[in-house]
PDB file of C-alpha atoms in Angstrom:
ATOM      1  CA  ALA B   1       0.333   0.341  -0.036  1.00 77.00           C
ATOM      2  CA  GLN B   2       0.827   3.095  -0.317  1.00 86.00           C
ATOM      3  CA  LYS B   3       1.080   6.354   1.213  1.00 93.00           C
ATOM      4  CA  VAL B   4       1.295   9.785   1.433  1.00 95.00           C
ATOM      5  CA  THR B   5       1.349  11.735   4.726  1.00 97.00           C
ATOM      6  CA  GLN B   6       1.216  16.088   4.853  1.00 97.00           C
ATOM      7  CA  ALA B   7       1.510  16.878   8.382  1.00 96.00           C
ATOM      8  CA  GLN B   8       0.860  20.332   8.283  1.00 97.00           C
ATOM      9  CA  THR B   9      -2.277  21.062   7.077  1.00 96.00           C
ATOM     10  CA  GLU B  10      -2.102  24.314   6.973  1.00 97.00           C
ATOM     11  CA  ILE B  11       1.334  27.135   6.796  1.00 97.00           C
ATOM     12  CA  SER B  12       1.149  31.329   7.089  1.00 97.00           C
ATOM     13  CA  VAL B  13       4.453  32.720   6.942  1.00 97.00           C
ATOM     14  CA  VAL B  14       5.201  36.653   5.613  1.00 97.00           C
ATOM     15  CA  GLU B  15       6.523  37.807   2.595  1.00 97.00           C
ATOM     16  CA  LYS B  16       9.926  37.080   2.232  1.00 97.00           C
ATOM     17  CA  GLU B  17      10.538  34.269   4.778  1.00 97.00           C
ATOM     18  CA  ASP B  18      11.479  31.012   3.444  1.00 97.00           C
ATOM     19  CA  VAL B  19       8.813  28.459   4.186  1.00 98.00           C
ATOM     20  CA  THR B  20       9.752  24.484   3.857  1.00 98.00           C
ATOM     21  CA  LEU B  21       6.118  22.172   2.815  1.00 98.00           C
ATOM     22  CA  ASP B  22       6.923  18.132   4.440  1.00 98.00           C
ATOM     23  CA  CYS B  23       6.152  15.284   2.991  1.00 98.00           C
ATOM     24  CA  VAL B  24       6.411  11.553   4.555  1.00 98.00           C
ATOM     25  CA  TYR B  25       5.577   8.830   1.997  1.00 97.00           C
ATOM     26  CA  GLU B  26       5.649   4.874   2.782  1.00 95.00           C
ATOM     27  CA  THR B  27       5.176   2.175  -0.590  1.00 91.00           C
ATOM     28  CA  ARG B  28       6.964  -1.238  -0.675  1.00 89.00           C
ATOM     29  CA  ASP B  29       8.187  -0.470  -4.289  1.00 87.00           C
ATOM     30  CA  THR B  30      11.409  -0.107  -5.069  1.00 86.00           C
ATOM     31  CA  THR B  31      11.077   2.126  -7.855  1.00 87.00           C
ATOM     32  CA  TYR B  32       8.550   5.179  -7.475  1.00 90.00           C
ATOM     33  CA  TYR B  33       8.190   8.276  -8.377  1.00 90.00           C
ATOM     34  CA  LEU B  34       7.483  11.617  -6.705  1.00 93.00           C
ATOM     35  CA  PHE B  35       5.987  14.532  -7.536  1.00 93.00           C
ATOM     36  CA  TRP B  36       4.842  17.774  -6.018  1.00 95.00           C
ATOM     37  CA  TYR B  37       2.161  19.974  -7.090  1.00 95.00           C
ATOM     38  CA  LYS B  38       0.414  23.281  -6.975  1.00 96.00           C
ATOM     39  CA  GLN B  39      -3.351  24.470  -7.022  1.00 96.00           C
ATOM     40  CA  PRO B  40      -3.647  28.318  -7.051  1.00 95.00           C
ATOM     41  CA  PRO B  41      -6.947  29.477  -5.816  1.00 92.00           C
ATOM     42  CA  SER B  42      -8.164  29.287  -9.195  1.00 90.00           C
ATOM     43  CA  GLY B  43      -8.289  25.735  -9.201  1.00 91.00           C
ATOM     44  CA  GLU B  44      -5.871  24.253 -10.991  1.00 91.00           C
ATOM     45  CA  LEU B  45      -3.269  21.695 -10.711  1.00 92.00           C
ATOM     46  CA  VAL B  46       0.622  22.347 -11.674  1.00 92.00           C
ATOM     47  CA  PHE B  47       2.888  20.314 -11.539  1.00 90.00           C
ATOM     48  CA  LEU B  48       5.993  20.852 -10.026  1.00 93.00           C
ATOM     49  CA  ILE B  49       8.691  18.529 -10.104  1.00 91.00           C
ATOM     50  CA  ARG B  50       9.547  15.167 -10.090  1.00 89.00           C
ATOM     51  CA  ARG B  51      11.947  12.879  -8.937  1.00 89.00           C
ATOM     52  CA  ASN B  52      12.307   8.736  -9.620  1.00 88.00           C
ATOM     53  CA  SER B  53      13.197   7.127  -5.761  1.00 89.00           C
ATOM     54  CA  PHE B  54      16.986   5.982  -7.776  1.00 88.00           C
ATOM     55  CA  ASP B  55      18.118   9.857  -7.687  1.00 84.00           C
ATOM     56  CA  GLU B  56      18.184  11.137  -4.509  1.00 82.00           C
ATOM     57  CA  GLN B  57      19.927  14.700  -5.408  1.00 82.00           C
ATOM     58  CA  ASN B  58      18.831  17.861  -4.287  1.00 84.00           C
ATOM     59  CA  GLU B  59      16.920  20.028  -6.815  1.00 86.00           C
ATOM     60  CA  ILE B  60      16.758  23.969  -7.418  1.00 87.00           C
ATOM     61  CA  SER B  61      14.889  25.952  -9.825  1.00 88.00           C
ATOM     62  CA  GLY B  62      14.753  29.636  -8.944  1.00 93.00           C
ATOM     63  CA  ARG B  63      13.442  29.745  -5.602  1.00 95.00           C
ATOM     64  CA  TYR B  64      12.340  26.200  -4.707  1.00 95.00           C
ATOM     65  CA  SER B  65      13.819  23.423  -4.036  1.00 95.00           C
ATOM     66  CA  TRP B  66      13.603  19.745  -2.576  1.00 95.00           C
ATOM     67  CA  ASN B  67      15.430  17.245  -0.536  1.00 95.00           C
ATOM     68  CA  PHE B  68      14.381  13.908  -1.016  1.00 94.00           C
ATOM     69  CA  GLN B  69      16.172  11.541   1.147  1.00 94.00           C
ATOM     70  CA  LYS B  70      15.640   7.862   1.265  1.00 92.00           C
ATOM     71  CA  SER B  71      16.526   7.234   4.418  1.00 93.00           C
ATOM     72  CA  THR B  72      13.127   9.060   6.274  1.00 95.00           C
ATOM     73  CA  SER B  73      11.531   8.830   3.005  1.00 95.00           C
ATOM     74  CA  SER B  74      11.329  12.479   3.343  1.00 96.00           C
ATOM     75  CA  PHE B  75      10.908  14.546   0.049  1.00 96.00           C
ATOM     76  CA  ASN B  76      10.603  18.572   1.419  1.00 97.00           C
ATOM     77  CA  PHE B  77      10.204  21.330  -0.710  1.00 97.00           C
ATOM     78  CA  THR B  78      11.405  24.480   0.490  1.00 97.00           C
ATOM     79  CA  ILE B  79      10.462  28.055  -1.400  1.00 97.00           C
ATOM     80  CA  THR B  80      13.444  30.672  -0.413  1.00 97.00           C
ATOM     81  CA  ALA B  81      11.949  34.609  -0.463  1.00 97.00           C
ATOM     82  CA  SER B  82       8.448  33.457  -0.557  1.00 97.00           C
ATOM     83  CA  GLN B  83       5.849  35.201  -2.034  1.00 97.00           C
ATOM     84  CA  VAL B  84       2.465  36.702  -2.443  1.00 96.00           C
ATOM     85  CA  VAL B  85       1.857  34.700  -5.809  1.00 96.00           C
ATOM     86  CA  ASP B  86       2.889  31.013  -3.904  1.00 97.00           C
ATOM     87  CA  SER B  87       0.005  31.377  -1.960  1.00 97.00           C
ATOM     88  CA  ALA B  88      -1.523  28.098  -2.597  1.00 97.00           C
ATOM     89  CA  VAL B  89      -2.267  24.030  -1.969  1.00 97.00           C
ATOM     90  CA  TYR B  90       0.715  22.561  -2.772  1.00 98.00           C
ATOM     91  CA  PHE B  91       0.947  18.525  -3.007  1.00 96.00           C
ATOM     92  CA  CYS B  92       2.702  15.755  -2.418  1.00 96.00           C
ATOM     93  CA  ALA B  93       2.718  12.647  -4.466  1.00 93.00           C
ATOM     94  CA  LEU B  94       3.555   9.590  -5.158  1.00 92.00           C
ATOM     95  CA  SER B  95       3.333   7.179  -8.119  1.00 86.00           C
ATOM     96  CA  GLY B  96       4.267   3.304  -7.515  1.00 79.00           C
ATOM     97  CA  ASN B  97       4.002  -0.066  -9.671  1.00 67.00           C
ATOM     98  CA  SER B  98       1.549  -1.928  -7.691  1.00 57.00           C
ATOM     99  CA  GLY B  99       0.296  -5.000  -9.953  1.00 53.00           C
ATOM    100  CA  GLY B 100       2.608  -3.800 -13.076  1.00 52.00           C
ATOM    101  CA  TYR B 101       0.922  -0.332 -12.979  1.00 58.00           C
ATOM    102  CA  GLN B 102       1.466   3.076 -11.845  1.00 66.00           C
ATOM    103  CA  LYS B 103      -0.652   3.902  -8.553  1.00 71.00           C
ATOM    104  CA  VAL B 104      -0.514   8.123  -7.663  1.00 79.00           C
ATOM    105  CA  THR B 105      -1.506   8.733  -4.278  1.00 87.00           C
ATOM    106  CA  PHE B 106      -1.730  12.482  -3.511  1.00 90.00           C
ATOM    107  CA  GLY B 107      -1.091  13.473  -0.023  1.00 94.00           C
ATOM    108  CA  THR B 108      -3.858  15.795   1.317  1.00 93.00           C
ATOM    109  CA  GLY B 109      -1.905  19.053   0.961  1.00 95.00           C
ATOM    110  CA  THR B 110      -1.300  21.931   2.401  1.00 97.00           C
ATOM    111  CA  LYS B 111      -2.348  24.715   2.433  1.00 97.00           C
ATOM    112  CA  LEU B 112       0.191  28.349   2.324  1.00 98.00           C
ATOM    113  CA  GLN B 113       0.101  31.895   2.735  1.00 97.00           C
ATOM    114  CA  VAL B 114       1.907  34.680   1.847  1.00 97.00           C
ATOM    115  CA  ILE B 115       1.352  37.499   3.738  1.00 97.00           C
ATOM    116  CA  PRO B 116       2.385  40.996   2.278  1.00 95.00           C
TER     117      PRO B 116
ATOM    118  CA  ASP N   1       0.013  20.720 -27.051  1.00 65.00           C
ATOM    119  CA  ALA N   2      -2.613  22.425 -25.965  1.00 78.00           C
ATOM    120  CA  GLY N   3      -2.565  20.055 -23.126  1.00 92.00           C
ATOM    121  CA  VAL N   4      -5.548  18.643 -21.065  1.00 96.00           C
ATOM    122  CA  ILE N   5      -8.686  19.318 -21.864  1.00 96.00           C
ATOM    123  CA  GLN N   6     -11.546  19.102 -19.679  1.00 97.00           C
ATOM    124  CA  SER N   7     -15.206  20.531 -20.966  1.00 97.00           C
ATOM    125  CA  PRO N   8     -17.629  21.204 -19.719  1.00 97.00           C
ATOM    126  CA  ARG N   9     -15.855  23.626 -17.375  1.00 96.00           C
ATOM    127  CA  HIS N  10     -18.880  24.147 -15.433  1.00 96.00           C
ATOM    128  CA  GLU N  11     -21.594  21.828 -15.494  1.00 97.00           C
ATOM    129  CA  VAL N  12     -25.024  22.204 -13.017  1.00 97.00           C
ATOM    130  CA  THR N  13     -27.610  20.429 -12.854  1.00 97.00           C
ATOM    131  CA  GLU N  14     -30.283  18.682 -10.771  1.00 97.00           C
ATOM    132  CA  MET N  15     -30.353  15.611  -9.374  1.00 97.00           C
ATOM    133  CA  GLY N  16     -31.117  12.338 -11.046  1.00 96.00           C
ATOM    134  CA  GLN N  17     -29.975  14.018 -14.121  1.00 97.00           C
ATOM    135  CA  GLU N  18     -27.244  12.880 -16.415  1.00 97.00           C
ATOM    136  CA  VAL N  19     -24.254  13.834 -16.319  1.00 98.00           C
ATOM    137  CA  THR N  20     -21.520  13.520 -18.800  1.00 98.00           C
ATOM    138  CA  LEU N  21     -17.446  14.798 -18.013  1.00 98.00           C
ATOM    139  CA  ARG N  22     -14.947  14.743 -20.702  1.00 98.00           C
ATOM    140  CA  CYS N  23     -11.656  14.553 -21.563  1.00 98.00           C
ATOM    141  CA  LYS N  24      -9.205  15.060 -23.951  1.00 97.00           C
ATOM    142  CA  PRO N  25      -5.097  13.623 -23.636  1.00 96.00           C
ATOM    143  CA  ILE N  26      -2.284  14.827 -24.419  1.00 95.00           C
ATOM    144  CA  SER N  27      -1.629  13.345 -27.698  1.00 94.00           C
ATOM    145  CA  GLY N  28       1.169  11.016 -26.819  1.00 91.00           C
ATOM    146  CA  HIS N  29       0.095   9.958 -23.381  1.00 91.00           C
ATOM    147  CA  ASN N  30      -0.690   6.678 -22.721  1.00 88.00           C
ATOM    148  CA  SER N  31      -2.040   6.978 -19.452  1.00 90.00           C
ATOM    149  CA  LEU N  32      -5.436   8.621 -18.826  1.00 94.00           C
ATOM    150  CA  PHE N  33      -7.003   9.210 -15.060  1.00 94.00           C
ATOM    151  CA  TRP N  34     -10.060  10.555 -13.387  1.00 96.00           C
ATOM    152  CA  TYR N  35     -10.104  12.182  -9.789  1.00 95.00           C
ATOM    153  CA  ARG N  36     -12.279  13.691  -8.238  1.00 96.00           C
ATOM    154  CA  GLN N  37     -12.006  16.537  -5.316  1.00 95.00           C
ATOM    155  CA  THR N  38     -14.412  17.755  -2.382  1.00 93.00           C
ATOM    156  CA  MET N  39     -13.376  19.372   0.637  1.00 88.00           C
ATOM    157  CA  MET N  40     -14.000  16.189   2.571  1.00 88.00           C
ATOM    158  CA  ARG N  41     -12.429  13.088   0.906  1.00 87.00           C
ATOM    159  CA  GLY N  42      -9.568  15.907  -0.736  1.00 88.00           C
ATOM    160  CA  LEU N  43      -7.983  14.168  -4.079  1.00 90.00           C
ATOM    161  CA  GLU N  44      -9.601  10.833  -5.410  1.00 89.00           C
ATOM    162  CA  LEU N  45      -8.451   9.186  -7.421  1.00 89.00           C
ATOM    163  CA  LEU N  46     -11.820   7.509  -9.421  1.00 93.00           C
ATOM    164  CA  ILE N  47     -10.321   5.542 -12.265  1.00 93.00           C
ATOM    165  CA  TYR N  48      -7.300   5.071 -14.227  1.00 90.00           C
ATOM    166  CA  PHE N  49      -7.122   3.890 -18.148  1.00 93.00           C
ATOM    167  CA  ASN N  50      -3.350   2.598 -19.223  1.00 90.00           C
ATOM    168  CA  ASN N  51      -3.344   2.485 -23.660  1.00 91.00           C
ATOM    169  CA  ASN N  52      -7.651   2.971 -23.910  1.00 93.00           C
ATOM    170  CA  VAL N  53      -8.043   0.414 -21.605  1.00 92.00           C
ATOM    171  CA  PRO N  54      -9.751   0.708 -17.291  1.00 91.00           C
ATOM    172  CA  ILE N  55      -6.587  -0.581 -15.370  1.00 87.00           C
ATOM    173  CA  ASP N  56      -8.448   0.244 -11.386  1.00 84.00           C
ATOM    174  CA  ASP N  57     -11.311   1.640 -11.381  1.00 88.00           C
ATOM    175  CA  SER N  58     -11.906   0.766  -7.784  1.00 84.00           C
ATOM    176  CA  GLY N  59     -11.629   4.310  -6.319  1.00 87.00           C
ATOM    177  CA  MET N  60     -15.022   4.366  -8.703  1.00 91.00           C
ATOM    178  CA  PRO N  61     -17.777   4.977  -5.603  1.00 85.00           C
ATOM    179  CA  GLU N  62     -20.811   3.683  -6.934  1.00 85.00           C
ATOM    180  CA  ASP N  63     -22.418   1.984 -10.119  1.00 91.00           C
ATOM    181  CA  ARG N  64     -23.800   5.273 -10.617  1.00 95.00           C
ATOM    182  CA  PHE N  65     -20.350   6.684 -11.985  1.00 96.00           C
ATOM    183  CA  SER N  66     -19.205   4.943 -15.065  1.00 96.00           C
ATOM    184  CA  ALA N  67     -15.952   5.824 -17.138  1.00 97.00           C
ATOM    185  CA  LYS N  68     -15.061   4.891 -21.129  1.00 96.00           C
ATOM    186  CA  MET N  69     -11.554   5.724 -23.093  1.00 97.00           C
ATOM    187  CA  PRO N  70     -13.024   4.703 -26.706  1.00 96.00           C
ATOM    188  CA  ASN N  71      -9.746   5.827 -28.427  1.00 94.00           C
ATOM    189  CA  ALA N  72      -6.758   7.681 -27.298  1.00 94.00           C
ATOM    190  CA  SER N  73      -7.948  11.145 -27.586  1.00 94.00           C
ATOM    191  CA  PHE N  74     -11.067  10.897 -26.029  1.00 96.00           C
ATOM    192  CA  SER N  75     -12.635   9.930 -21.995  1.00 98.00           C
ATOM    193  CA  THR N  76     -16.370  10.174 -21.039  1.00 98.00           C
ATOM    194  CA  LEU N  77     -17.389   9.766 -17.322  1.00 98.00           C
ATOM    195  CA  LYS N  78     -20.967   9.725 -16.659  1.00 97.00           C
ATOM    196  CA  ILE N  79     -23.182  10.021 -13.469  1.00 97.00           C
ATOM    197  CA  GLN N  80     -26.640   8.155 -13.665  1.00 96.00           C
ATOM    198  CA  PRO N  81     -28.314   9.321 -12.102  1.00 96.00           C
ATOM    199  CA  SER N  82     -26.690  12.635 -10.410  1.00 96.00           C
ATOM    200  CA  GLU N  83     -27.054  13.651  -6.452  1.00 96.00           C
ATOM    201  CA  PRO N  84     -25.880  16.325  -5.221  1.00 96.00           C
ATOM    202  CA  ARG N  85     -22.917  14.451  -3.042  1.00 95.00           C
ATOM    203  CA  ASP N  86     -22.047  14.244  -6.193  1.00 96.00           C
ATOM    204  CA  SER N  87     -20.820  17.906  -6.700  1.00 97.00           C
ATOM    205  CA  ALA N  88     -16.805  18.255  -6.997  1.00 97.00           C
ATOM    206  CA  VAL N  89     -14.560  19.579  -8.749  1.00 97.00           C
ATOM    207  CA  TYR N  90     -13.056  16.502 -11.380  1.00 98.00           C
ATOM    208  CA  PHE N  91     -10.159  16.530 -12.848  1.00 97.00           C
ATOM    209  CA  CYS N  92      -8.883  14.406 -16.091  1.00 97.00           C
ATOM    210  CA  ALA N  93      -5.150  14.051 -15.611  1.00 94.00           C
ATOM    211  CA  SER N  94      -2.614  11.957 -19.007  1.00 91.00           C
ATOM    212  CA  GLN N  95       0.148  11.166 -18.397  1.00 86.00           C
ATOM    213  CA  GLY N  96       3.570  10.389 -19.887  1.00 80.00           C
ATOM    214  CA  GLU N  97       6.705  11.106 -18.278  1.00 75.00           C
ATOM    215  CA  GLU N  98       5.158  13.661 -15.743  1.00 78.00           C
ATOM    216  CA  GLN N  99       0.959  13.715 -15.260  1.00 83.00           C
ATOM    217  CA  PHE N 100      -0.667  16.433 -16.431  1.00 90.00           C
ATOM    218  CA  PHE N 101      -4.149  17.969 -15.052  1.00 93.00           C
ATOM    219  CA  GLY N 102      -7.261  19.412 -17.072  1.00 95.00           C
ATOM    220  CA  PRO N 103      -8.432  22.397 -15.474  1.00 94.00           C
ATOM    221  CA  GLY N 104     -11.011  20.638 -13.984  1.00 96.00           C
ATOM    222  CA  THR N 105     -15.208  20.764 -14.415  1.00 97.00           C
ATOM    223  CA  ARG N 106     -16.768  21.648 -11.581  1.00 97.00           C
ATOM    224  CA  LEU N 107     -19.720  20.060 -11.126  1.00 98.00           C
ATOM    225  CA  THR N 108     -22.406  20.821  -9.278  1.00 97.00           C
ATOM    226  CA  VAL N 109     -26.164  18.870  -8.452  1.00 97.00           C
ATOM    227  CA  LEU N 110     -28.530  20.141  -6.546  1.00 96.00           C
TER     228      LEU N 110
END
C-alpha cells in the first residue's frame, strides 16, 4: 500500500520568509516517483517536479528547492524568499508500480498563505 | 500542445439527471486518470486507463459512475443518476513521463 503524509495542514508566512513544506511517504515499491503540485486559488493543478526514487540529488529551480531523503522517506519542498503569488495549496504525490501499473497517491495538501 | 482539455468547465444540474464529463488527453500520453476533489475527501483517484484500457476502477464510488475511453484522444466520465453528494471538481490527468492535469470540471448537483 502507498501512503503520502503532509502533516502541515496550513502554514502562514510573511513575504520574503523561507518556508518548507514536509512530505513523508510509504511504499513497498523499489522504483517509484515523487511529485509536487501547486493548486492556486484559481483551482488548476500545476505540475512542479517529478523525482525518480533512484535520484536522491537535491534539485533547485529558482526559488524552489526539493530535498529527497530515502533514509527518512521524505521529499520536502522549500520556497526561498516567499512571495504572495506562492499562496496556494501544495500537494505531494507518490507514483508506485502496483501490480504492474502506476498508481498515484496524493497527500492531503498543505495550504500556504504568504502575507504581504 | 494545448494540454489536457476538459469540458464542460462548469456544470449545474438537478438531482437525478445524467451528467457526462469529457476529457481530451495530451497527444502521445498512454495513461489517463480521473480524479474527484472535495473539501471533505481531498483528491481521490476514481479510475485509471492505460492504452485506453481501464486498469483500476476501485475508486469509482458506485455503479452510478462509469468511465470510457473509446480511443487514445477521448475519455468520458458519466454519472447517472446524479446526486447532490456528487458535487465536486472532477479532474482528468494524462501521463507520459509527468502527470498533467486538466483545468477541471466543477459539478454542482442541486
